[in-house]
Tab-separated table of C-alpha atoms in Angstrom:
chain	number	residue	atom	x	y	z
A	1	GLN	CA	6.064	-4.422	-52.357
A	2	ALA	CA	3.865	-3.498	-49.171
A	3	ASN	CA	0.428	-3.743	-50.722
A	4	ALA	CA	2.058	-7.048	-52.199
A	5	VAL	CA	2.566	-8.361	-49.236
A	6	VAL	CA	-0.668	-7.340	-47.231
A	7	LEU	CA	-2.190	-9.081	-50.210
A	8	GLU	CA	-0.291	-12.374	-49.711
A	9	PHE	CA	-1.420	-12.075	-46.152
A	10	LEU	CA	-4.933	-11.670	-46.662
A	11	ASP	CA	-4.763	-15.008	-49.470
A	12	LEU	CA	-2.996	-16.427	-46.235
A	13	ILE	CA	-6.382	-16.221	-43.851
A	14	GLU	CA	-8.939	-16.405	-47.078
A	15	MET	CA	-10.206	-12.440	-46.720
A	16	PRO	CA	-10.590	-10.782	-49.638
A	17	ALA	CA	-8.541	-7.622	-50.298
A	18	GLU	CA	-10.770	-5.251	-49.125
A	19	PRO	CA	-11.856	-7.430	-45.961
A	20	PRO	CA	-14.844	-6.101	-43.579
A	21	THR	CA	-12.965	-3.786	-40.493
A	22	GLU	CA	-15.349	-6.165	-38.448
A	23	LYS	CA	-13.665	-9.707	-39.879
A	24	ILE	CA	-10.525	-8.149	-39.025
A	25	VAL	CA	-11.195	-7.872	-35.197
A	26	ALA	CA	-12.746	-10.973	-35.594
A	27	HIS	CA	-9.476	-12.788	-37.066
A	28	LEU	CA	-7.701	-10.680	-34.043
A	29	GLU	CA	-10.038	-11.751	-31.345
A	30	HIS	CA	-9.747	-15.239	-32.592
A	31	CYS	CA	-5.888	-15.647	-31.579
A	32	MET	CA	-6.454	-13.225	-28.737
A	33	SER	CA	-8.499	-16.999	-27.502
A	34	THR	CA	-6.258	-19.211	-28.864
A	35	GLY	CA	-3.140	-17.341	-28.124
A	36	SER	CA	-1.798	-17.354	-31.665
A	37	ALA	CA	1.067	-15.270	-33.299
A	38	VAL	CA	-0.695	-12.166	-35.236
A	39	ASN	CA	0.825	-10.996	-38.236
A	40	ASP	CA	1.860	-7.282	-37.505
A	41	LEU	CA	-0.246	-6.503	-40.587
A	42	THR	CA	-3.331	-7.305	-38.848
A	43	TYR	CA	-2.986	-4.211	-37.062
A	44	GLN	CA	-1.809	-2.231	-39.770
A	45	MET	CA	-4.866	-2.329	-41.194
A	46	LEU	CA	-6.880	-1.520	-38.372
A	47	ASN	CA	-4.755	1.184	-37.492
A	48	GLU	CA	-5.561	2.486	-41.596
A	49	ARG	CA	-9.455	1.580	-40.692
A	50	LEU	CA	-9.404	3.824	-38.287
A	51	GLU	CA	-7.804	6.673	-39.845
A	52	ARG	CA	-10.843	7.011	-42.283
A	53	GLU	CA	-13.009	6.010	-39.609
A	54	ASP	CA	-14.382	3.103	-41.145
A	55	GLU	CA	-16.754	0.828	-38.497
A	56	ALA	CA	-14.251	2.216	-35.926
A	57	ALA	CA	-16.961	0.857	-33.605
A	58	SER	CA	-15.858	-2.527	-34.559
A	59	ILE	CA	-12.279	-1.779	-34.048
A	60	GLY	CA	-14.127	-0.393	-30.276
A	61	ARG	CA	-14.598	-3.540	-28.463
A	62	LEU	CA	-10.863	-4.855	-28.546
A	63	GLU	CA	-10.407	-1.380	-25.732
A	64	GLY	CA	-10.196	-3.699	-22.481
A	65	THR	CA	-9.090	-6.557	-24.143
A	66	ASP	CA	-5.314	-8.114	-24.079
A	67	PHE	CA	-5.314	-7.563	-28.016
A	68	ILE	CA	-1.252	-6.529	-28.043
A	69	TYR	CA	0.954	-9.170	-29.199
A	70	VAL	CA	4.499	-9.203	-27.645
A	71	PRO	CA	6.766	-11.861	-29.022
A	72	ASP	CA	8.306	-14.097	-26.662
A	73	VAL	CA	5.689	-13.083	-24.266
A	74	GLY	CA	2.018	-13.229	-25.406
A	75	PHE	CA	-1.007	-11.158	-25.240
A	76	ILE	CA	-1.349	-8.157	-23.193
A	77	GLY	CA	-3.530	-5.321	-22.203
A	78	ALA	CA	-3.213	-1.596	-23.204
A	79	GLY	CA	-2.614	-0.793	-19.672
A	80	GLU	CA	0.277	-3.065	-19.753
A	81	VAL	CA	2.435	-1.210	-21.784
A	82	PHE	CA	3.090	2.272	-22.417
A	83	TRP	CA	4.917	5.097	-24.591
A	84	ILE	CA	7.393	6.243	-22.108
A	85	PRO	CA	9.555	3.769	-21.262
A	86	PRO	CA	7.713	2.873	-17.725
A	87	MET	CA	9.025	1.234	-14.528
A	88	PHE	CA	9.146	-2.340	-13.341
A	89	GLY	CA	9.812	-3.914	-16.589
A	90	GLY	CA	8.692	-7.463	-15.881
A	91	HIS	CA	5.351	-6.550	-15.677
A	92	TRP	CA	5.045	-3.372	-17.782
A	93	HIS	CA	6.637	-3.135	-21.379
A	94	THR	CA	7.803	0.253	-23.940
A	95	ALA	CA	5.560	0.540	-26.621
A	96	SER	CA	7.733	-0.936	-29.972
A	97	SER	CA	8.586	0.812	-32.946
A	98	ARG	CA	5.859	-0.731	-35.006
A	99	MET	CA	3.169	0.521	-32.366
A	100	ARG	CA	4.939	3.658	-32.989
A	101	GLN	CA	3.807	3.375	-36.234
A	102	ARG	CA	0.509	2.555	-35.591
A	103	GLU	CA	-0.206	5.143	-32.977
A	104	GLN	CA	-3.405	6.202	-33.408
A	105	LEU	CA	-4.724	2.668	-33.358
A	106	TYR	CA	-3.049	1.992	-30.083
A	107	ARG	CA	-3.791	5.084	-28.196
A	108	ARG	CA	-7.529	4.621	-29.636
A	109	LEU	CA	-7.836	1.876	-27.183
A	110	GLY	CA	-6.029	2.855	-24.356
A	111	VAL	CA	-2.337	3.126	-24.207
A	112	LEU	CA	-0.848	6.001	-22.561
A	113	ASP	CA	2.341	8.151	-22.112
A	114	SER	CA	2.555	6.452	-18.386
A	115	PRO	CA	1.376	4.972	-15.598
A	116	GLU	CA	-1.998	6.699	-13.556
A	117	PRO	CA	-2.804	5.408	-10.356
A	118	ARG	CA	-5.640	2.758	-11.898
A	119	HIS	CA	-2.313	0.921	-13.482
A	120	PHE	CA	-0.898	0.506	-9.504
A	121	ALA	CA	-3.631	-0.709	-8.750
A	122	ILE	CA	-4.402	-3.357	-10.774
A	123	LEU	CA	-0.587	-4.309	-10.631
A	124	THR	CA	-0.716	-4.980	-6.746
A	125	LEU	CA	-3.946	-7.079	-7.226
A	126	LYS	CA	-1.673	-9.332	-9.978
A	127	ILE	CA	0.475	-9.465	-7.815
A	128	ALA	CA	-1.290	-10.152	-4.870
A	129	ALA	CA	-2.876	-12.879	-6.954
A	130	SER	CA	0.261	-14.901	-7.493
A	131	SER	CA	0.635	-18.142	-6.841
A	132	ASN	CA	4.793	-17.731	-7.186
A	133	THR	CA	5.400	-13.983	-6.304
A	134	THR	CA	9.337	-13.646	-5.707
A	135	ALA	CA	11.465	-11.009	-3.884
A	136	THR	CA	11.192	-8.350	-6.882
A	137	ASP	CA	7.519	-9.107	-7.265
A	138	ILE	CA	7.133	-8.066	-3.461
A	139	ALA	CA	9.225	-4.883	-3.627
A	140	ILE	CA	7.078	-4.027	-6.748
A	141	HIS	CA	3.941	-4.606	-4.805
A	142	GLY	CA	5.502	-2.102	-1.920
A	143	ARG	CA	6.263	0.386	-4.770
A	144	CYS	CA	2.965	0.601	-6.028
A	145	LEU	CA	1.040	0.997	-2.952
A	146	ALA	CA	3.437	3.405	-1.812
A	147	SER	CA	2.711	5.180	-5.085
A	148	LEU	CA	-0.898	4.538	-4.403
A	149	ALA	CA	-0.306	6.088	-0.897
A	150	GLU	CA	1.542	9.231	-2.801
A	151	ALA	CA	-1.138	9.822	-4.971
A	152	LEU	CA	-3.593	10.316	-2.944
A	153	GLU	CA	-2.137	12.345	-0.316
A	154	ARG	CA	-1.040	14.886	-2.881
A	155	GLU	CA	-5.089	14.062	-4.030
A	156	ASP	CA	-3.988	13.241	-8.221
A	157	ALA	CA	-6.878	12.926	-10.473
A	158	GLY	CA	-8.333	9.147	-10.303
A	159	ALA	CA	-6.061	8.750	-6.977
A	160	ALA	CA	-9.422	7.491	-5.072
A	161	ASP	CA	-11.026	5.548	-7.657
A	162	ALA	CA	-7.766	3.734	-7.633
A	163	VAL	CA	-7.411	3.279	-4.109
A	164	ASP	CA	-10.769	2.128	-4.069
A	165	MET	CA	-10.439	-0.742	-6.334
A	166	LEU	CA	-8.951	-2.531	-3.568
A	167	ILE	CA	-11.620	-2.852	-1.475
A	168	ASP	CA	-12.748	-6.224	-0.428
A	169	GLU	CA	-10.113	-7.766	-2.581
A	170	GLU	CA	-6.705	-9.382	-1.222
A	171	ALA	CA	-4.604	-6.881	-2.258
A	172	PHE	CA	-2.388	-7.063	0.425
A	173	LEU	CA	0.850	-9.230	1.406
A	174	ASN	CA	1.493	-9.922	4.551
A	175	VAL	CA	4.418	-10.348	6.882
A	176	ASP	CA	4.974	-13.878	5.535
A	177	GLY	CA	4.478	-13.128	1.928
A	178	GLY	CA	0.803	-14.528	1.566
A	179	ALA	CA	-2.075	-12.331	-0.235
A	180	THR	CA	-4.046	-10.896	2.515
A	181	TRP	CA	-7.489	-9.869	2.133
A	182	THR	CA	-8.253	-5.893	2.931
A	183	GLY	CA	-10.838	-6.542	5.159
A	184	ASP	CA	-8.347	-9.067	7.788
A	185	ALA	CA	-5.619	-6.718	7.224
A	186	VAL	CA	-3.399	-4.871	10.066
A	187	TRP	CA	-1.061	-1.909	9.861
A	188	LEU	CA	2.274	-2.808	11.465
A	189	ASP	CA	2.926	0.534	12.630
A	190	SER	CA	4.811	-0.810	15.734
A	191	GLU	CA	7.062	-3.938	15.839
A	192	GLN	CA	7.717	-3.540	19.399
A	193	LEU	CA	3.856	-4.265	19.686
A	194	ALA	CA	3.940	-6.573	17.097
A	195	ALA	CA	6.653	-8.420	18.649
A	196	SER	CA	4.801	-9.533	21.517
A	197	PHE	CA	2.046	-11.180	19.894
A	198	GLY	CA	4.577	-13.767	17.985
A	199	SER	CA	3.898	-14.905	14.365
A	200	VAL	CA	0.182	-15.468	15.649
A	201	LEU	CA	-0.862	-12.227	13.754
A	202	ASN	CA	1.499	-12.394	10.912
A	203	GLU	CA	-0.935	-13.935	8.329
A	204	ARG	CA	-3.149	-9.728	8.988
A	205	LEU	CA	0.338	-7.901	9.719
A	206	ILE	CA	0.792	-5.679	6.425
A	207	ARG	CA	3.884	-2.894	5.753
A	208	LEU	CA	3.650	0.067	4.227
A	209	PRO	CA	7.524	0.468	3.299
A	210	ASP	CA	8.975	3.757	2.136
A	211	VAL	CA	5.308	6.038	2.472
A	212	SER	CA	5.068	8.842	4.921
A	213	ARG	CA	2.685	8.331	8.055
A	214	SER	CA	0.267	10.713	7.397
A	215	ALA	CA	0.373	9.099	3.957
A	216	SER	CA	-0.304	5.952	4.938
A	217	THR	CA	-2.474	7.236	7.721
A	218	ARG	CA	-4.656	8.366	5.151
A	219	PHE	CA	-4.255	5.844	2.446
A	220	LEU	CA	-5.229	3.074	4.892
A	221	ASN	CA	-7.769	4.961	6.307
A	222	ARG	CA	-10.090	4.960	3.451
A	223	LEU	CA	-9.770	1.079	3.257
A	224	ASP	CA	-10.811	0.782	6.845
A	225	VAL	CA	-7.674	-0.901	7.681
A	226	PRO	CA	-6.766	-0.521	11.549
A	227	ALA	CA	-3.318	0.463	12.554
A	228	LEU	CA	-2.004	-2.239	14.890
A	229	THR	CA	-1.853	0.523	17.721
A	230	ASP	CA	-5.258	1.570	17.414
A	231	ILE	CA	-6.081	-2.558	17.969
A	232	ALA	CA	-3.792	-3.775	20.472
A	233	GLN	CA	-3.533	-2.489	23.732
A	234	PHE	CA	-0.873	-2.964	26.771
A	235	ARG	CA	-2.254	-4.185	29.784
A	236	LEU	CA	-0.844	-4.810	33.125
A	237	ALA	CA	-0.355	-9.082	33.071
A	238	ALA	CA	0.738	-8.705	37.106
A	239	GLU	CA	-0.428	-6.039	39.762
A	240	PRO	CA	3.076	-4.676	39.992
A	241	GLU	CA	3.949	-3.393	44.606
A	242	GLY	CA	4.111	0.077	42.834
A	243	ARG	CA	6.264	1.709	45.592
A	244	ILE	CA	5.114	5.844	45.472
A	245	ALA	CA	8.814	7.639	44.015
A	246	THR	CA	8.028	11.109	45.396
A	247	ASP	CA	11.495	12.526	44.218
A	248	ALA	CA	11.136	11.533	40.529
A	249	THR	CA	7.770	12.851	40.160
A	250	ALA	CA	8.559	16.175	41.116
A	251	LEU	CA	11.131	16.217	39.027
A	252	LEU	CA	9.499	15.144	35.641
A	253	GLN	CA	6.776	17.411	36.983
A	254	SER	CA	9.205	20.314	37.205
A	255	ARG	CA	9.966	20.012	33.257
A	256	VAL	CA	6.564	19.941	32.236
A	257	ASP	CA	6.988	23.263	30.588
A	258	LEU	CA	10.361	21.741	28.706
A	259	LEU	CA	8.905	18.443	27.680
A	260	LEU	CA	5.381	20.210	26.114
A	261	TRP	CA	7.956	21.674	23.621
A	262	LEU	CA	8.822	18.163	22.095
A	263	ALA	CA	4.973	17.544	20.966
A	264	PRO	CA	4.013	18.458	17.457
A	265	ASN	CA	0.766	19.856	18.113
A	266	ARG	CA	-1.844	21.608	20.420
A	267	ALA	CA	-3.947	18.468	20.630
A	268	SER	CA	-1.342	16.413	22.047
A	269	ARG	CA	0.107	19.310	24.266
A	270	GLN	CA	-3.378	19.496	25.845
A	271	ALA	CA	-2.776	15.492	26.010
A	272	TRP	CA	0.326	15.133	27.465
A	273	ARG	CA	0.070	18.412	29.563
A	274	GLU	CA	-2.658	16.837	31.640
A	275	ILE	CA	-0.695	13.296	31.382
A	276	LEU	CA	2.130	14.826	33.257
A	277	LEU	CA	0.518	17.296	35.379
A	278	GLY	CA	-1.203	14.518	36.901
A	279	ILE	CA	1.499	11.483	37.159
A	280	GLU	CA	2.824	9.875	39.598
A	281	ILE	CA	5.434	7.113	38.879
A	282	ARG	CA	5.388	4.327	40.822
A	283	LEU	CA	9.068	1.841	41.179
A	284	SER	CA	8.521	-1.892	41.023
A	285	ASP	CA	10.945	-5.340	40.870
A	286	GLN	CA	9.120	-6.621	38.381
A	287	LEU	CA	7.102	-5.427	35.952
A	288	LEU	CA	4.886	-7.769	33.562
A	289	VAL	CA	2.589	-6.402	30.700
A	290	GLN	CA	0.779	-7.989	27.833
A	291	ALA	CA	-0.537	-6.768	24.901
A	292	GLU	CA	-4.362	-7.273	23.915
A	293	ILE	CA	-6.634	-7.513	20.780
A	294	ASP	CA	-10.551	-7.400	21.613
A	295	ALA	CA	-11.351	-6.517	18.457
A	296	PHE	CA	-10.498	-10.034	17.065
A	297	GLU	CA	-13.074	-12.953	17.403
A	298	PRO	CA	-11.817	-14.603	19.682
A	299	PRO	CA	-9.735	-12.164	21.309
A	300	VAL	CA	-6.269	-12.189	20.918
A	301	ARG	CA	-3.835	-11.941	23.732
A	302	SER	CA	-0.215	-12.087	23.707
A	303	PRO	CA	2.371	-14.097	26.300
A	304	ALA	CA	2.777	-12.095	29.491
A	305	ALA	CA	6.367	-10.247	29.472
A	306	SER	CA	8.827	-7.960	31.448
A	307	ALA	CA	8.538	-4.504	30.582
A	308	PRO	CA	11.082	-1.408	31.949
A	309	ALA	CA	7.840	0.846	31.503
A	310	TYR	CA	4.068	1.024	31.685
A	311	LEU	CA	1.710	3.763	31.335
A	312	GLU	CA	-1.586	3.246	33.369
A	313	HIS	CA	-3.273	6.160	32.133
A	314	GLU	CA	-6.593	5.860	33.356
A	315	ALA	CA	-5.083	5.820	36.796
A	316	GLY	CA	-2.456	8.281	35.921
A	317	VAL	CA	0.525	5.918	37.019
A	318	LEU	CA	3.880	5.622	35.443
A	319	HIS	CA	4.613	1.957	36.862
A	320	LEU	CA	8.927	1.458	36.613
A	321	ARG	CA	10.616	-1.562	36.339
A	322	SER	CA	13.961	-0.475	38.938
A	323	PRO	CA	14.855	-3.343	41.470
A	324	SER	CA	17.729	-1.206	42.084
A	325	GLY	CA	15.725	1.940	43.138
A	326	ARG	CA	17.062	4.057	39.902
A	327	VAL	CA	14.587	5.418	37.734
A	328	ASP	CA	15.337	4.146	34.312
A	329	TRP	CA	14.083	7.968	32.660
A	330	ALA	CA	14.732	6.144	28.712
A	331	GLY	CA	11.893	4.071	29.363
A	332	ALA	CA	10.183	6.129	30.929
A	333	PHE	CA	10.050	8.965	28.259
A	334	ARG	CA	9.073	5.995	25.534
A	335	ALA	CA	6.116	5.353	27.030
A	336	LEU	CA	5.476	8.959	27.378
A	337	PHE	CA	5.964	9.780	23.525
A	338	SER	CA	3.870	6.679	23.032
A	339	GLU	CA	0.841	8.682	24.067
A	340	VAL	CA	2.211	12.016	22.359
A	341	GLU	CA	2.151	9.538	19.011
A	342	ARG	CA	-1.788	8.308	19.903
A	343	PHE	CA	-2.857	11.997	19.278
A	344	CYS	CA	-0.792	13.015	16.271
A	345	PRO	CA	-1.157	9.559	13.961
A	346	THR	CA	0.256	11.837	10.899
A	347	THR	CA	3.239	13.380	12.097
A	348	GLU	CA	6.591	12.060	12.241
A	349	ILE	CA	7.942	11.945	16.117
A	350	ALA	CA	11.819	12.734	15.791
A	351	PRO	CA	14.120	9.675	16.276
A	352	LEU	CA	15.490	12.014	19.799
A	353	CYS	CA	12.084	11.313	21.228
A	354	MET	CA	11.807	7.511	21.304
A	355	THR	CA	15.240	6.610	22.116
């Protein structure tokens, strides 16, 4: 009975009982180009030809094309369907029971068990290129980036090549949800620093949700995407009066050995020791700072804003806002620990140190 159905189908498309494999492939390609539905017998015949190694070269030219017809969806490529049910159901599909009956054909043309790093890169670019992204799409895009960063951190096979697929592409979604070219992107690794610029940088700023700082740093370094804290700096917007706080300076320096226990590595410990032993605390009634990015053309500067503390690193001065004369130690330590983070970008600073 199956043979009778096949013969009837072949008669319908005006093919001989044993049409050349080239003709079957050409018929499928015609359906792909016109968006016409494909009878499943087309895939059955191609699978049979592959099993007996009949003109396999003609079948091979389907590799890399959207040759798989899915009812109510249309044509999709091998990289959008998997044997093991994948995540992201709106973008990726599970192989149907009919596909499983012709598994040799689909595996020959690239259908895999589960997504590899390159599939996450392809989906990342696809979502970024969409003109109508939903909240779900944005979440999936973030998960794809996280998967790539984690794969690169683990040094998974193909991870580096997959990440390289994002170079010179509109691969990221900025904080406003728009597509951002990799060469323009800036990693938002400090909400405080970003807030000082208002919305001026929104078209450039990107987030990497649910990714460790170590994995994020390695991932973005490969793409030459700078962190905001690497290119933006706070500077004094006005010279403070700077009353020398001798007692506060002495108290801080007497706790140097204790504070150095909080430094996460040797480089940060050495740098922090030099800062703490040579520092001088000065108090001012008002302390105005502004953030600047000189790497952009033209340079970007934030409005001047009041700040609780500012570490003038080259001068060895820790400025504190203190109209009452009391030392704001919380503000002081936030400024000091920002220096620790600068020397250990791949280390997660414990929340205790930053609060």
